[in-house]
Tab-separated table of N, CA and C in Angstrom:
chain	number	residue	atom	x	y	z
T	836	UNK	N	11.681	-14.530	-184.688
T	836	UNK	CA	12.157	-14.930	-185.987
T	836	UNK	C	11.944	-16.434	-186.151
T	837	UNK	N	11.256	-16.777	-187.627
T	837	UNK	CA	11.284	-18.024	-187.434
T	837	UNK	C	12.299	-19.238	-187.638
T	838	UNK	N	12.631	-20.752	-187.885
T	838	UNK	CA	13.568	-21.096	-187.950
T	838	UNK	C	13.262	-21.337	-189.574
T	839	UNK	N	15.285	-21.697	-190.344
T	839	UNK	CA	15.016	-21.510	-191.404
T	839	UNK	C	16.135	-22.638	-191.534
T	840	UNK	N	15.283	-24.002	-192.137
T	840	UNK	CA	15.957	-25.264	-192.425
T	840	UNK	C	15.978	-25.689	-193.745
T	841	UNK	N	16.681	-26.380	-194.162
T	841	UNK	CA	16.388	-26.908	-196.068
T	841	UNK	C	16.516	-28.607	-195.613
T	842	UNK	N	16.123	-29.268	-196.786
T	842	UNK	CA	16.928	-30.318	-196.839
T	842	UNK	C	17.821	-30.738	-198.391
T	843	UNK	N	18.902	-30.890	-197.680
T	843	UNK	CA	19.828	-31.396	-199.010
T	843	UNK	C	19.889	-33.021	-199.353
T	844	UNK	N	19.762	-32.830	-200.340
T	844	UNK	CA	19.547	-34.264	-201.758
T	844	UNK	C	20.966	-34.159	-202.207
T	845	UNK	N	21.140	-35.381	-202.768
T	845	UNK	CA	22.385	-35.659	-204.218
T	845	UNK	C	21.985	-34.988	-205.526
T	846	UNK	N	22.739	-34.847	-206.364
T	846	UNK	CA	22.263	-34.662	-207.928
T	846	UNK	C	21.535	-35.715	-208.345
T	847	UNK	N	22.098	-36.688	-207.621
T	847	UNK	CA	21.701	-38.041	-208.537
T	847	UNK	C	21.024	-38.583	-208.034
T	848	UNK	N	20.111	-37.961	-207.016
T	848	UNK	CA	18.536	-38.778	-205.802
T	848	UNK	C	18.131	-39.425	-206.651
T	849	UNK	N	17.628	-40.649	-206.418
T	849	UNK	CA	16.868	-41.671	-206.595
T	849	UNK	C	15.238	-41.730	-206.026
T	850	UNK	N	14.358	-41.337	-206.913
T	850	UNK	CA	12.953	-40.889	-206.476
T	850	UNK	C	12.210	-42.297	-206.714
T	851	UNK	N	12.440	-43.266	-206.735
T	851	UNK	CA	11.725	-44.618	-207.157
T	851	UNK	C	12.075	-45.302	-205.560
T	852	UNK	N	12.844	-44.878	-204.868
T	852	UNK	CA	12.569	-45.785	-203.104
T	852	UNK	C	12.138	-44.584	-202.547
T	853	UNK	N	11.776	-45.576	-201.498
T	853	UNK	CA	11.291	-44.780	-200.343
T	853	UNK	C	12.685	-44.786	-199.207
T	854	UNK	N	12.988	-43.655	-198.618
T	854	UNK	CA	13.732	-43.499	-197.784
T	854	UNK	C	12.933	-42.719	-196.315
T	855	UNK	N	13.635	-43.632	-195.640
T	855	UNK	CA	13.087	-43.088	-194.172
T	855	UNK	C	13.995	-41.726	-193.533
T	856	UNK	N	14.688	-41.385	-194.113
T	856	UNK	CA	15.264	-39.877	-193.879
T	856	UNK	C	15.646	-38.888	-194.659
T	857	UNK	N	16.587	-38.091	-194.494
T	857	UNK	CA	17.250	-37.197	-195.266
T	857	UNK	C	18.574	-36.986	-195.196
T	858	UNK	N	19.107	-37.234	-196.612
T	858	UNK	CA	20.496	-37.494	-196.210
T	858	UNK	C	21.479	-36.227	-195.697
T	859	UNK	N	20.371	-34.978	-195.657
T	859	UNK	CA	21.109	-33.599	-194.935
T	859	UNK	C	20.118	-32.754	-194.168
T	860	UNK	N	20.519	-32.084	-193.853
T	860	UNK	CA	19.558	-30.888	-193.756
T	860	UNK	C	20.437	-29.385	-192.646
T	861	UNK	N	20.395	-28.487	-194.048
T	861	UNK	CA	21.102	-27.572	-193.305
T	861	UNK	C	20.031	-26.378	-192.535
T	862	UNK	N	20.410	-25.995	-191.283
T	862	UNK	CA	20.055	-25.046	-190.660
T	862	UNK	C	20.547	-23.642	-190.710
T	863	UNK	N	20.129	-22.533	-190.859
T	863	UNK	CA	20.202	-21.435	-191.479
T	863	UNK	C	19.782	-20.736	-190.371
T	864	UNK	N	18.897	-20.436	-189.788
T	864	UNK	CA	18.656	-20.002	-188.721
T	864	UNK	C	17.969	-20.783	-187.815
T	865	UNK	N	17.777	-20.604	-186.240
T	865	UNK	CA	16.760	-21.267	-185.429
T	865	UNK	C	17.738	-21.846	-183.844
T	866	UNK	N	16.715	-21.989	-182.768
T	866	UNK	CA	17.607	-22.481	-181.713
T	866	UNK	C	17.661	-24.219	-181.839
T	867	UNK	N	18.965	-24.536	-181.491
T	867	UNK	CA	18.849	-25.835	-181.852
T	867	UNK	C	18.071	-26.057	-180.411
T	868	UNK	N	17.826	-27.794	-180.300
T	868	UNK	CA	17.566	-28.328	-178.989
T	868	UNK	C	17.688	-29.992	-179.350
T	869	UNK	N	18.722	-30.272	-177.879
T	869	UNK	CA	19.607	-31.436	-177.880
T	869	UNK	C	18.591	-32.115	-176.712
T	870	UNK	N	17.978	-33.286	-177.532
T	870	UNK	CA	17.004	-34.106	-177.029
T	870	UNK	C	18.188	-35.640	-176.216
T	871	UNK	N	18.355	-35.867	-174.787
T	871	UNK	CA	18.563	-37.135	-174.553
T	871	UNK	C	17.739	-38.483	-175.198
T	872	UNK	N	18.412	-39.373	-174.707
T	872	UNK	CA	17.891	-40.708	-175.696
T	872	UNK	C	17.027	-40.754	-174.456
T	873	UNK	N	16.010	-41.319	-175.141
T	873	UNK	CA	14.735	-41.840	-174.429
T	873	UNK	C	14.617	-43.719	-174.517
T	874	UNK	N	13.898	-44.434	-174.064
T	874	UNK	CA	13.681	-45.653	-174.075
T	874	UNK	C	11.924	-46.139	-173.983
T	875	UNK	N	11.678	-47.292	-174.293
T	875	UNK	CA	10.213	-47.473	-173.579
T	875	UNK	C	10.121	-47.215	-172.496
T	876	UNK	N	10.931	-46.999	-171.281
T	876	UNK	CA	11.024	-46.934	-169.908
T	876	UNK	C	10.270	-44.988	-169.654
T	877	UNK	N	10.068	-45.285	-168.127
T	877	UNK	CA	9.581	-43.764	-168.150
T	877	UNK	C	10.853	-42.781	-168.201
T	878	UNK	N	10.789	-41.236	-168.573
T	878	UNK	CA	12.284	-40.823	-168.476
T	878	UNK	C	12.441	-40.861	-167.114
T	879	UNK	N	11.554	-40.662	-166.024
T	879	UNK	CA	11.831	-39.872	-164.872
T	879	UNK	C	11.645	-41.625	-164.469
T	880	UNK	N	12.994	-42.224	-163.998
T	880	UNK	CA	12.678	-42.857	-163.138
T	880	UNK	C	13.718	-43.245	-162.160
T	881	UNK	N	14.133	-43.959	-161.652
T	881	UNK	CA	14.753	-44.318	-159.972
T	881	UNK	C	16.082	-44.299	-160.227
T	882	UNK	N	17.409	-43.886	-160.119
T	882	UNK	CA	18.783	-44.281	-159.916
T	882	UNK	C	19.397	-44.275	-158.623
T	883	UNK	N	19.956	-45.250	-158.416
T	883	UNK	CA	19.861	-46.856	-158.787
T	883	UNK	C	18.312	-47.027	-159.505
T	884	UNK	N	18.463	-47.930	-160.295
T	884	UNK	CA	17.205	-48.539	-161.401
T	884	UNK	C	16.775	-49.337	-160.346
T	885	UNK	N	15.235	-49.448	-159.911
T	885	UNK	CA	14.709	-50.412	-159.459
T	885	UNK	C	14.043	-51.432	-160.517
T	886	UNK	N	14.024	-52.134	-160.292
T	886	UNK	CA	13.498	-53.326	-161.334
T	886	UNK	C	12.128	-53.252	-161.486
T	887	UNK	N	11.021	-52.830	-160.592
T	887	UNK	CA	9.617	-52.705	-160.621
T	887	UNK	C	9.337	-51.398	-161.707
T	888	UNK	N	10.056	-50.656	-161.589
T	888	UNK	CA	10.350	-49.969	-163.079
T	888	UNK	C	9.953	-50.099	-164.330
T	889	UNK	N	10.785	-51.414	-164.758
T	889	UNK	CA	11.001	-51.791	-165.852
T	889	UNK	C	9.823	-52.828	-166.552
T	890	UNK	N	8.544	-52.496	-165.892
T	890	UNK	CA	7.584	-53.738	-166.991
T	890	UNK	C	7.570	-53.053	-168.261
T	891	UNK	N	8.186	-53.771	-169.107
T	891	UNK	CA	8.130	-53.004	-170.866
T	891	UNK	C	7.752	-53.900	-171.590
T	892	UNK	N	7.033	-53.894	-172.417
T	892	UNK	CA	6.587	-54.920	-173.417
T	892	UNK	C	7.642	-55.599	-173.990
T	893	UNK	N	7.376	-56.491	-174.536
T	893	UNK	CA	8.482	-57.360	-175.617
T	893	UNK	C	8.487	-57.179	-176.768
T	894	UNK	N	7.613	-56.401	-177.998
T	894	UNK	CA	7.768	-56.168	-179.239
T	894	UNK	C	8.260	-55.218	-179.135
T	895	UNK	N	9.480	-55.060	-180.479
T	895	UNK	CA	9.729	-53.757	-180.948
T	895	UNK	C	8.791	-52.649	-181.233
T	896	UNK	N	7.518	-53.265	-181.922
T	896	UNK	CA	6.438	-52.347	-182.009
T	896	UNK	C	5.693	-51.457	-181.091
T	897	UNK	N	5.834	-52.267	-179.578
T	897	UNK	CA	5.228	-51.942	-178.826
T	897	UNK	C	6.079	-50.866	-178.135
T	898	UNK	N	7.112	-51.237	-178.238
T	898	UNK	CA	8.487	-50.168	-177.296
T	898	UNK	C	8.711	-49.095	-178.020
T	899	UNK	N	8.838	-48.883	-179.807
T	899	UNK	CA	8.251	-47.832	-180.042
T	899	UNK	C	7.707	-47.079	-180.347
T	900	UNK	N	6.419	-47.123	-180.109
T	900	UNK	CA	5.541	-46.812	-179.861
T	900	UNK	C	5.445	-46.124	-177.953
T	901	UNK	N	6.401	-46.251	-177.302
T	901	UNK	CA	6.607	-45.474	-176.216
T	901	UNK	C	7.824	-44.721	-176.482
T	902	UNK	N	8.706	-45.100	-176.689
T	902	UNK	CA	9.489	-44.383	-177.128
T	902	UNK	C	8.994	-43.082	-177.843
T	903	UNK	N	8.877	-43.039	-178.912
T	903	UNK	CA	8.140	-41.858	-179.636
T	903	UNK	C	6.991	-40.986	-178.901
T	904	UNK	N	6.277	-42.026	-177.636
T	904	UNK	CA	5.696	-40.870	-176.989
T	904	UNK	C	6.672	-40.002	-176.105
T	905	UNK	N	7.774	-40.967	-175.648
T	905	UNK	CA	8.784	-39.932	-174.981
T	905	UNK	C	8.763	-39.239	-175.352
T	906	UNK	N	9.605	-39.414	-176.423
T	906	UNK	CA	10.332	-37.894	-177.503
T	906	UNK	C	9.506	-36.766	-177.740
T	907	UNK	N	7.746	-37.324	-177.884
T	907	UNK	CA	7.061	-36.062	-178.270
T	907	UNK	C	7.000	-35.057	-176.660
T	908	UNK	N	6.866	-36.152	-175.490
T	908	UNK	CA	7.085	-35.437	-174.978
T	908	UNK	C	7.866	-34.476	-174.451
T	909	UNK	N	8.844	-35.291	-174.652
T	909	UNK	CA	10.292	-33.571	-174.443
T	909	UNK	C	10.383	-32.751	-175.705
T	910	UNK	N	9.915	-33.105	-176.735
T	910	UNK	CA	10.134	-32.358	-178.305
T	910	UNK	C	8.765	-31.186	-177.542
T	911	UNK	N	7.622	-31.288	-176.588
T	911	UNK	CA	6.682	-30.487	-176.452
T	911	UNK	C	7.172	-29.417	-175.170
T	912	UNK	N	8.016	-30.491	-174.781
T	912	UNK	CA	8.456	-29.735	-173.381
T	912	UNK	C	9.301	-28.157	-173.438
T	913	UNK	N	10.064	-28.669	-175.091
T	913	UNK	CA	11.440	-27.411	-175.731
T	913	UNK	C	10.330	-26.774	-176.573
T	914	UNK	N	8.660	-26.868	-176.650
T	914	UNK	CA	8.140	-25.460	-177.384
T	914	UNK	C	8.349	-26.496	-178.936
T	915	UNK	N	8.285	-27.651	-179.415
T	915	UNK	CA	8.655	-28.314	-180.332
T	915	UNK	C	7.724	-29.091	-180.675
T	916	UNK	N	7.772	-29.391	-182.135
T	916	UNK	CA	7.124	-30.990	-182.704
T	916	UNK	C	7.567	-31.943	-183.486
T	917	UNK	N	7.477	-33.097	-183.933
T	917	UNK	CA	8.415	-33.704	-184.379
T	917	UNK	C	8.488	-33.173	-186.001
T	918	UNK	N	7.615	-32.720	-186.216
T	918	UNK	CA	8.209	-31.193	-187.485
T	918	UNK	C	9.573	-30.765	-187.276
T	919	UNK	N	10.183	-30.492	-186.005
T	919	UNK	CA	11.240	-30.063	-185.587
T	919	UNK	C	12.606	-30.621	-185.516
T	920	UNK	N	12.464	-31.866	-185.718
T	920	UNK	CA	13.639	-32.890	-185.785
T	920	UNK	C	14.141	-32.913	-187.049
T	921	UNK	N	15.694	-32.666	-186.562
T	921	UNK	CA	16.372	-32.430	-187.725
T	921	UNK	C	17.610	-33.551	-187.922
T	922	UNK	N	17.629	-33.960	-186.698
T	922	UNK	CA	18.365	-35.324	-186.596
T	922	UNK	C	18.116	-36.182	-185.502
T	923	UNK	N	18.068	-37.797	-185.813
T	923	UNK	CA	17.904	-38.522	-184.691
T	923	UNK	C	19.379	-39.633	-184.910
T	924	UNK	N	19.487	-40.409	-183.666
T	924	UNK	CA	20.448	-41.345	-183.456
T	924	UNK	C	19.443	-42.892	-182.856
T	925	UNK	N	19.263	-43.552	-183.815
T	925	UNK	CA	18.713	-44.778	-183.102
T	925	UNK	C	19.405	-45.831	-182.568
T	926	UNK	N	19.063	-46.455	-181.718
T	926	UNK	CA	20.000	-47.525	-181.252
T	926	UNK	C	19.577	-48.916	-181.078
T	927	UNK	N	19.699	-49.862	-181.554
T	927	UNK	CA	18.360	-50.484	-181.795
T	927	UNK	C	19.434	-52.181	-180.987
T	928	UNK	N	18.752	-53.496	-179.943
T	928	UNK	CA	19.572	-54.304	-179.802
T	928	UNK	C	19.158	-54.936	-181.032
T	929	UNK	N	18.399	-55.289	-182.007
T	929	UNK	CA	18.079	-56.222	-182.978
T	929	UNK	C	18.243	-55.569	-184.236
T	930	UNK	N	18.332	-55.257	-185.241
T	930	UNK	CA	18.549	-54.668	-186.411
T	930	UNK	C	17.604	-55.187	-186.969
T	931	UNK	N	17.316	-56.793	-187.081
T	931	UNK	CA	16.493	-57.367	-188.342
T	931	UNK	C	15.078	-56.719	-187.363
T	932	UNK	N	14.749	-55.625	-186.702
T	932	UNK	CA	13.453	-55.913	-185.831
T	932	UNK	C	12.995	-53.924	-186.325
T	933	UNK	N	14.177	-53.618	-187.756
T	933	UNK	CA	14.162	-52.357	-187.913
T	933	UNK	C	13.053	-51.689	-188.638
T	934	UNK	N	12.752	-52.613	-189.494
T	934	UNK	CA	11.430	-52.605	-190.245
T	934	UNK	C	10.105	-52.007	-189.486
T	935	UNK	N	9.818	-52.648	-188.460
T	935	UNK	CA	9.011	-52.393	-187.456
T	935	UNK	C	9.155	-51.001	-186.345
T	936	UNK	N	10.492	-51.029	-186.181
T	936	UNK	CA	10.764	-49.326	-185.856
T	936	UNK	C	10.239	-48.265	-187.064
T	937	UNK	N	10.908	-48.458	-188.044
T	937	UNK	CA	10.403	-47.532	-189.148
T	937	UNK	C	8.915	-47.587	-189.495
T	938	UNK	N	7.957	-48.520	-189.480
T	938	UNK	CA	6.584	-48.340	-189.565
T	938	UNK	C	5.991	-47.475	-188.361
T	939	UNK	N	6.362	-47.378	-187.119
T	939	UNK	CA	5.927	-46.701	-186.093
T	939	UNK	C	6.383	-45.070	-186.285
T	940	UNK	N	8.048	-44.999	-186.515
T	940	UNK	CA	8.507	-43.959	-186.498
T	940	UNK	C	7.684	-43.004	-187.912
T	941	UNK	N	7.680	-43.904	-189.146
T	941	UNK	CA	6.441	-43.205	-190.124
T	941	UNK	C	5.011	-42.766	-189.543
T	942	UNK	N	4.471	-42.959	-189.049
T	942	UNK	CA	3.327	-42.789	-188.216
T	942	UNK	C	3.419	-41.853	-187.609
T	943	UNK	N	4.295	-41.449	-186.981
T	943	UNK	CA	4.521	-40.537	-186.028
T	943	UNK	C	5.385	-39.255	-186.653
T	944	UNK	N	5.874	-39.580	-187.683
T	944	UNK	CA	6.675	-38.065	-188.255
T	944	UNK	C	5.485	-37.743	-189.602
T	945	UNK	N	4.840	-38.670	-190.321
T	945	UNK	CA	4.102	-38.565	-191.188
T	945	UNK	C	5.241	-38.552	-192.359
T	946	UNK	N	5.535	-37.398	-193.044
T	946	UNK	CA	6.270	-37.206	-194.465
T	946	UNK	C	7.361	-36.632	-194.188
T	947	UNK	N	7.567	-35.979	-192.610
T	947	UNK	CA	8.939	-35.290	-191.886
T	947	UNK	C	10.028	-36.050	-192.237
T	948	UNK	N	11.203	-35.776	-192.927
T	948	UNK	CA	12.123	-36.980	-192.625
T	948	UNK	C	13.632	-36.415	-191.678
T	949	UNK	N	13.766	-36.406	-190.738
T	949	UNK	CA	15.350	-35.676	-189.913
T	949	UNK	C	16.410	-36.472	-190.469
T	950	UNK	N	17.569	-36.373	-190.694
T	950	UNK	CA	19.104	-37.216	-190.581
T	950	UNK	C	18.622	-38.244	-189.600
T	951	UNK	N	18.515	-39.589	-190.156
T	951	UNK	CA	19.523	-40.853	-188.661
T	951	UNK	C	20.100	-41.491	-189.246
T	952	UNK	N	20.875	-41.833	-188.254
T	952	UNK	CA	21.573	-42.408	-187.886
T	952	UNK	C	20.977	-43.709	-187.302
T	953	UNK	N	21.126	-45.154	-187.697
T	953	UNK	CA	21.180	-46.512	-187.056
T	953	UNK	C	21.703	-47.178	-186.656
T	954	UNK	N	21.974	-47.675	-185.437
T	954	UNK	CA	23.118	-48.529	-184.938
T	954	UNK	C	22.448	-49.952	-184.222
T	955	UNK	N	23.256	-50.364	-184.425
T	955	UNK	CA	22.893	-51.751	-183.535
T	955	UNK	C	23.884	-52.279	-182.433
T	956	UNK	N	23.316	-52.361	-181.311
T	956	UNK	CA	23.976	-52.612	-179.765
T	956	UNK	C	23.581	-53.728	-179.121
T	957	UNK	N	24.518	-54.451	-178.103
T	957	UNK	CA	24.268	-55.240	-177.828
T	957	UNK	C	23.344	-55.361	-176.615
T	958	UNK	N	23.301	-54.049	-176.360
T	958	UNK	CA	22.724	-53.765	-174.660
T	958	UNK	C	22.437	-51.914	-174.483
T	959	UNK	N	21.079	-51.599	-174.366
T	959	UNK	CA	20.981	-50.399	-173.907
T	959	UNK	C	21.365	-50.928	-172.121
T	960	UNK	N	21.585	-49.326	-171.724
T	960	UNK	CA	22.304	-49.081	-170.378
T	960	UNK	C	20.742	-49.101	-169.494
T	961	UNK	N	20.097	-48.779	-170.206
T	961	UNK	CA	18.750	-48.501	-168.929
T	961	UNK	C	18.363	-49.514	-168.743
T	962	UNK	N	17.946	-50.767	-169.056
T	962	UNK	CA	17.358	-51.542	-168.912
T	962	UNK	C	17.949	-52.987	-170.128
T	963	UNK	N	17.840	-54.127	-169.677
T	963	UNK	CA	18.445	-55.206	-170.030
T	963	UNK	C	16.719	-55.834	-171.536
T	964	UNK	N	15.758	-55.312	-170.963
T	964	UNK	CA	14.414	-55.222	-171.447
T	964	UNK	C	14.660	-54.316	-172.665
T	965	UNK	N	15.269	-53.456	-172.789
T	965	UNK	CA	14.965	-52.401	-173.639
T	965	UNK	C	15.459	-52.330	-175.186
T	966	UNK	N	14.837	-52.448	-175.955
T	966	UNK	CA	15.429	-52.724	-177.530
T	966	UNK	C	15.825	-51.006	-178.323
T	967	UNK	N	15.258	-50.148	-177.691
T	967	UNK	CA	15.053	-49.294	-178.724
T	967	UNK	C	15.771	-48.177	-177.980
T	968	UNK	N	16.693	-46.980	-178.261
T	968	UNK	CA	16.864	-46.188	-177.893
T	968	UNK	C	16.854	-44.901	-178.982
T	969	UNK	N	16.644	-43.652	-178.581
T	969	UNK	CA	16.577	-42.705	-179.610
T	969	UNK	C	17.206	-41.469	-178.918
T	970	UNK	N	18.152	-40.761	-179.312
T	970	UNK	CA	18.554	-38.964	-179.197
T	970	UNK	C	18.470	-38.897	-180.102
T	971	UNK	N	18.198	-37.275	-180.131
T	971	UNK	CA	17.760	-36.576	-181.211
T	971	UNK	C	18.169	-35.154	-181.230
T	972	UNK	N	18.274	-34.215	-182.336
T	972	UNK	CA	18.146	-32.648	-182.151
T	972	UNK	C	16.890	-32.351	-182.884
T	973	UNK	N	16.431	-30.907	-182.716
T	973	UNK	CA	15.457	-30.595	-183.289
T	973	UNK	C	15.692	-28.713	-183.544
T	974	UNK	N	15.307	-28.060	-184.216
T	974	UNK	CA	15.597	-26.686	-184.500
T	974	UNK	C	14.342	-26.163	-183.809
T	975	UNK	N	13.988	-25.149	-183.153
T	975	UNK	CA	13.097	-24.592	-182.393
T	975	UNK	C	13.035	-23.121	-183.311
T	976	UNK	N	12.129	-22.310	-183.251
T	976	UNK	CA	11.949	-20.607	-183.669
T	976	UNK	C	12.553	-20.006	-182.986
T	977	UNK	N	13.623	-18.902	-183.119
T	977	UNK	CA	14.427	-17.980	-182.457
T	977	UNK	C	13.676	-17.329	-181.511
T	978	UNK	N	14.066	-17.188	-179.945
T	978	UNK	CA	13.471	-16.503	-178.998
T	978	UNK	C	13.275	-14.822	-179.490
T	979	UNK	N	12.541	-14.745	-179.180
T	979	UNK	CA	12.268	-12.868	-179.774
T	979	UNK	C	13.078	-12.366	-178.442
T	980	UNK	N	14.083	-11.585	-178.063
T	980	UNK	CA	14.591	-11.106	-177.124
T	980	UNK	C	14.028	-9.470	-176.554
């Protein structure tokens, strides 16, 4: 069975901006799948964190732009594509550096838009290097049993 998602608008949407999401989207049928936050960092790597680890670029652009390859890769790993994202959580240490997240993250969803959520932190946990963090869900096609 396949999955069966909408997205919900206001009465009163505003079609003259551009918005980088959707301010709903209900699921009707489908398996969800609960994506961990990813980073520029690799997922699979050392705990305790070794520091040789962590060479990550310094632009936001550049971090995600790994980031998003994370995600596709576990979004491929659950049978998924970023077609499939129905909500993300960003976490960003810079806010004014958001602009530049959203040009990458457009690129990579194309016209898809999921629910996010934006926050701004003073410190991701993985790495002191790391600007960008992302979890996400995504709706998958019902297993045929």
């Amino acid at each position: 069975m396949t999955k069966d998602i909408s997205i919900v608008h206001h009465a009163d949407r505003r079609t003259d901006v551009m918005m980088p999401y959707a301010p709903g989207i209900v699921v009707r049928r489908g398996q969800l799948v609960f994506l961990s936050g990813v980073t520029a960092a690799a997922v699979y790597h050392s705990h305790p964190h070794r520091e040789e680890e962590f060479d990550l670029p310094s632009t936001m652009r550049e971090q995600a732009v790994l980031v998003m390859e994370n995600l596709k890769k576990t979004l491929e790993a659950a049978g998924c594509t970023f077609a499939d994202l129905v909500s993300a959580t960003r976490f960003l240490t810079d806010v004014a550096e958001q602009d530049d997240l959203n040009r990458v993250w457009a690129q990579y969803l194309g016209g898809h838009l999921p629910t996010t959520t934006t926050v701004e932190v003073s410190r991701l946990a993985t790495h002191p290097r790391c600007k960008l963090e992302i979890s996400a869900i995504a709706v998958a096609d019902e297993a045929r049993r």
